[in-house]
Amino acid sequence: MRGFGIHSSIWTMRWTPEAAEAAVAEALRHGFDFIEVALLDPPIVDAAHSSALFDRAGISAVCSLGLPETHWPSRHPDKGIEFLTVALDKTAAMGAKALTGVTYGGIGERSGLPPTEAELSNVARCLEAAAKHAKRLGIAFGIEPVNRYETHLINTGWQAAAMLDRVGADNIFIHLDTYHMNIEEKGAANGILSARDHLRYIHLSESDRGTPGHGTCDWDEIFAALAAIGFKGGLAMESFINMPPELAWGLSVWRPVADSTEQVIGEGLPFLRGKARQYGLI
């Protein structure tokens, strides 16, 4: 997980063979080093096709997801383990390097209360089992803190670090996201510093999830902090143009946040690359 990547949601949320071909072709056209596959429905993915596609294109891949409500680890840890086991198997079969995202719960999971000790204990048990399975498969496993409107469980870098310390597995990493950090952290640098010992991946997403450089994220603070900790992980663009209804409700994306995919990539990627060069990250 090195260099610049892009989340496949900018083109598709269903990783069918046809969608995969189109998304990888676009990622290559724009010069990305890797693609992050939205693995929301693992059984529909043709792993052999994806593996051959990545090899042929010479591009790396990472998978990410949020769990369906029927398998939320906070309530159903055994079902969570079951879902993540299938997703990890599919990730490995695709030749992807890692599975990450809201692997500890669902997008839109809110109880209306702070997380309970029982919920966190269930989550930790699920993550421990998933980490062990990921290790057997030789792939990395990550967790992504997201904002309070998408989950009540893990919202900040320090909460993610506390969960990893609790689980105790040496192959789990933290995956930060600048959109969520802009809401939850007391300054992006503090979030990065809190997660620094485990940070291997970051979503570069604007404050409105639109075109990077066109919002209120403090990109100089973000890149300076990444440089200060010697960050060597994946830098992934994540912007949502149009969302399917089943995800829009969880992400609270109700309107297009940019004029086009070409605007997001054509303006956002050069901006982010420029910042990365400025701070010596590439």
Short mmCIF file of N, CA, C and O in Angstrom, two decimals, residues 216-269:
data_model
loop_
_atom_site.label_atom_id
_atom_site.label_comp_id
_atom_site.label_asym_id
_atom_site.label_seq_id
_atom_site.Cartn_x
_atom_site.Cartn_y
_atom_site.Cartn_z
N THR A 216 -12.77 22.77 3.23
CA THR A 216 -12.19 23.39 4.43
C THR A 216 -11.14 22.51 5.13
O THR A 216 -10.66 22.88 6.19
N CYS A 217 -10.81 21.34 4.59
CA CYS A 217 -9.74 20.54 5.20
C CYS A 217 -8.43 21.32 5.16
O CYS A 217 -8.12 21.97 4.15
N ASP A 218 -7.67 21.26 6.24
CA ASP A 218 -6.38 21.93 6.31
C ASP A 218 -5.32 20.97 5.77
O ASP A 218 -4.70 20.20 6.51
N TRP A 219 -5.10 21.04 4.47
CA TRP A 219 -4.22 20.08 3.82
C TRP A 219 -2.76 20.27 4.21
O TRP A 219 -2.00 19.30 4.26
N ASP A 220 -2.36 21.49 4.50
CA ASP A 220 -0.98 21.70 4.95
C ASP A 220 -0.76 21.03 6.30
O ASP A 220 0.28 20.39 6.52
N GLU A 221 -1.71 21.15 7.20
CA GLU A 221 -1.59 20.49 8.50
C GLU A 221 -1.55 18.97 8.32
O GLU A 221 -0.74 18.27 8.95
N ILE A 222 -2.41 18.45 7.44
CA ILE A 222 -2.48 17.00 7.22
C ILE A 222 -1.16 16.47 6.67
O ILE A 222 -0.58 15.51 7.22
N PHE A 223 -0.66 17.08 5.61
CA PHE A 223 0.56 16.57 4.99
C PHE A 223 1.79 16.82 5.85
O PHE A 223 2.72 15.99 5.87
N ALA A 224 1.81 17.94 6.58
CA ALA A 224 2.95 18.20 7.47
C ALA A 224 3.00 17.15 8.59
O ALA A 224 4.08 16.67 8.96
N ALA A 225 1.84 16.78 9.12
CA ALA A 225 1.81 15.77 10.18
C ALA A 225 2.21 14.40 9.63
O ALA A 225 2.94 13.65 10.29
N LEU A 226 1.75 14.06 8.43
CA LEU A 226 2.15 12.79 7.82
C LEU A 226 3.66 12.75 7.61
O LEU A 226 4.32 11.73 7.86
N ALA A 227 4.21 13.86 7.15
CA ALA A 227 5.67 13.93 6.96
C ALA A 227 6.40 13.80 8.29
O ALA A 227 7.44 13.14 8.39
N ALA A 228 5.86 14.43 9.33
CA ALA A 228 6.52 14.43 10.64
C ALA A 228 6.62 13.03 11.23
O ALA A 228 7.58 12.72 11.95
N ILE A 229 5.62 12.17 10.96
CA ILE A 229 5.67 10.81 11.51
C ILE A 229 6.35 9.83 10.55
O ILE A 229 6.43 8.64 10.83
N GLY A 230 6.80 10.34 9.40
CA GLY A 230 7.46 9.46 8.43
C GLY A 230 6.51 8.49 7.78
O GLY A 230 6.85 7.32 7.54
N PHE A 231 5.30 8.95 7.45
CA PHE A 231 4.26 8.08 6.88
C PHE A 231 4.72 7.46 5.57
O PHE A 231 5.21 8.16 4.68
N LYS A 232 4.55 6.15 5.43
CA LYS A 232 4.97 5.43 4.23
C LYS A 232 3.83 4.63 3.61
O LYS A 232 4.06 3.80 2.73
N GLY A 233 2.61 4.86 4.05
CA GLY A 233 1.49 4.04 3.60
C GLY A 233 0.77 4.56 2.38
O GLY A 233 1.26 5.44 1.66
N GLY A 234 -0.42 4.00 2.15
CA GLY A 234 -1.21 4.34 0.98
C GLY A 234 -1.97 5.64 1.16
O GLY A 234 -2.53 5.92 2.21
N LEU A 235 -1.98 6.45 0.09
CA LEU A 235 -2.70 7.72 0.04
C LEU A 235 -3.83 7.54 -0.96
O LEU A 235 -3.61 7.50 -2.17
N ALA A 236 -5.05 7.40 -0.46
CA ALA A 236 -6.17 7.06 -1.33
C ALA A 236 -7.19 8.19 -1.42
O ALA A 236 -7.70 8.66 -0.40
N MET A 237 -7.48 8.62 -2.65
CA MET A 237 -8.56 9.58 -2.85
C MET A 237 -9.90 8.88 -2.65
O MET A 237 -10.10 7.76 -3.13
N GLU A 238 -10.81 9.54 -1.94
CA GLU A 238 -12.17 9.01 -1.78
C GLU A 238 -13.14 10.17 -1.92
O GLU A 238 -13.22 11.02 -1.03
N SER A 239 -13.87 10.20 -3.01
CA SER A 239 -14.88 11.23 -3.23
C SER A 239 -16.12 10.56 -3.79
O SER A 239 -16.03 9.67 -4.64
N PHE A 240 -17.27 10.99 -3.32
CA PHE A 240 -18.53 10.40 -3.75
C PHE A 240 -19.29 11.38 -4.64
O PHE A 240 -19.58 12.51 -4.23
N ILE A 241 -19.62 10.95 -5.85
CA ILE A 241 -20.39 11.78 -6.76
C ILE A 241 -21.87 11.44 -6.64
O ILE A 241 -22.71 12.29 -6.36
N ASN A 242 -22.20 10.19 -6.85
CA ASN A 242 -23.58 9.73 -6.69
C ASN A 242 -23.56 8.41 -5.93
O ASN A 242 -22.77 7.52 -6.23
N MET A 243 -24.44 8.27 -4.96
CA MET A 243 -24.48 7.10 -4.11
C MET A 243 -25.76 6.30 -4.35
O MET A 243 -26.84 6.89 -4.48
N PRO A 244 -25.66 4.97 -4.36
CA PRO A 244 -26.88 4.16 -4.40
C PRO A 244 -27.66 4.35 -3.09
O PRO A 244 -27.06 4.63 -2.05
N PRO A 245 -28.98 4.22 -3.12
CA PRO A 245 -29.80 4.47 -1.93
C PRO A 245 -29.37 3.70 -0.70
O PRO A 245 -29.43 4.20 0.42
N GLU A 246 -28.91 2.44 -0.89
CA GLU A 246 -28.56 1.63 0.28
C GLU A 246 -27.35 2.15 1.02
O GLU A 246 -27.14 1.82 2.19
N LEU A 247 -26.53 2.99 0.38
CA LEU A 247 -25.39 3.60 1.05
C LEU A 247 -25.61 5.06 1.39
O LEU A 247 -25.06 5.57 2.35
N ALA A 248 -26.42 5.74 0.58
CA ALA A 248 -26.63 7.17 0.80
C ALA A 248 -27.16 7.46 2.19
O ALA A 248 -26.76 8.44 2.84
N TRP A 249 -28.03 6.59 2.70
CA TRP A 249 -28.62 6.85 4.02
C TRP A 249 -27.57 6.75 5.13
O TRP A 249 -27.58 7.53 6.08
N GLY A 250 -26.66 5.80 5.01
CA GLY A 250 -25.63 5.64 6.03
C GLY A 250 -24.58 6.73 5.98
O GLY A 250 -24.09 7.19 7.01
N LEU A 251 -24.23 7.15 4.75
CA LEU A 251 -23.21 8.17 4.57
C LEU A 251 -23.78 9.58 4.61
O LEU A 251 -23.03 10.55 4.67
N SER A 252 -25.10 9.69 4.56
CA SER A 252 -25.78 10.99 4.51
C SER A 252 -25.29 11.83 3.32
O SER A 252 -24.96 13.01 3.45
N VAL A 253 -25.21 11.20 2.17
CA VAL A 253 -24.86 11.89 0.93
C VAL A 253 -26.15 12.03 0.12
O VAL A 253 -26.64 11.04 -0.43
N TRP A 254 -26.67 13.25 0.06
CA TRP A 254 -27.99 13.46 -0.53
C TRP A 254 -27.94 14.19 -1.87
O TRP A 254 -28.97 14.37 -2.52
N ARG A 255 -26.77 14.63 -2.26
CA ARG A 255 -26.65 15.39 -3.51
C ARG A 255 -25.25 15.17 -4.07
O ARG A 255 -24.34 14.82 -3.32
N PRO A 256 -25.08 15.37 -5.37
CA PRO A 256 -23.71 15.30 -5.92
C PRO A 256 -22.84 16.37 -5.25
O PRO A 256 -23.26 17.51 -5.07
N VAL A 257 -21.63 15.99 -4.88
CA VAL A 257 -20.74 16.92 -4.18
C VAL A 257 -19.69 17.53 -5.10
O VAL A 257 -18.81 18.28 -4.65
N ALA A 258 -19.77 17.20 -6.38
CA ALA A 258 -18.90 17.81 -7.39
C ALA A 258 -19.63 17.73 -8.72
O ALA A 258 -20.60 16.98 -8.86
N ASP A 259 -19.15 18.50 -9.68
CA ASP A 259 -19.83 18.54 -10.96
C ASP A 259 -19.64 17.25 -11.76
O ASP A 259 -20.53 16.85 -12.51
N SER A 260 -18.50 16.60 -11.59
CA SER A 260 -18.22 15.40 -12.38
C SER A 260 -17.04 14.64 -11.79
O SER A 260 -16.25 15.18 -11.00
N THR A 261 -16.92 13.39 -12.20
CA THR A 261 -15.76 12.59 -11.84
C THR A 261 -14.48 13.23 -12.36
O THR A 261 -13.45 13.26 -11.67
N GLU A 262 -14.55 13.75 -13.58
CA GLU A 262 -13.37 14.38 -14.17
C GLU A 262 -12.90 15.58 -13.36
O GLU A 262 -11.71 15.83 -13.24
N GLN A 263 -13.85 16.33 -12.79
CA GLN A 263 -13.46 17.47 -11.96
C GLN A 263 -12.75 16.99 -10.70
O GLN A 263 -11.70 17.52 -10.32
N VAL A 264 -13.32 15.98 -10.04
CA VAL A 264 -12.73 15.48 -8.80
C VAL A 264 -11.31 15.00 -9.02
O VAL A 264 -10.38 15.37 -8.29
N ILE A 265 -11.12 14.18 -10.06
CA ILE A 265 -9.79 13.63 -10.30
C ILE A 265 -8.89 14.64 -10.99
O ILE A 265 -7.72 14.82 -10.62
N GLY A 266 -9.43 15.32 -12.00
CA GLY A 266 -8.61 16.24 -12.79
C GLY A 266 -8.07 17.41 -12.00
O GLY A 266 -6.95 17.90 -12.26
N GLU A 267 -8.83 17.88 -11.01
CA GLU A 267 -8.37 18.99 -10.16
C GLU A 267 -7.84 18.50 -8.82
O GLU A 267 -6.87 19.03 -8.29
N GLY A 268 -8.49 17.48 -8.26
CA GLY A 268 -8.11 17.01 -6.93
C GLY A 268 -6.80 16.25 -6.89
O GLY A 268 -5.98 16.44 -5.98
N LEU A 269 -6.56 15.37 -7.88
CA LEU A 269 -5.33 14.58 -7.85
C LEU A 269 -4.08 15.44 -8.01
O LEU A 269 -3.13 15.28 -7.23
#
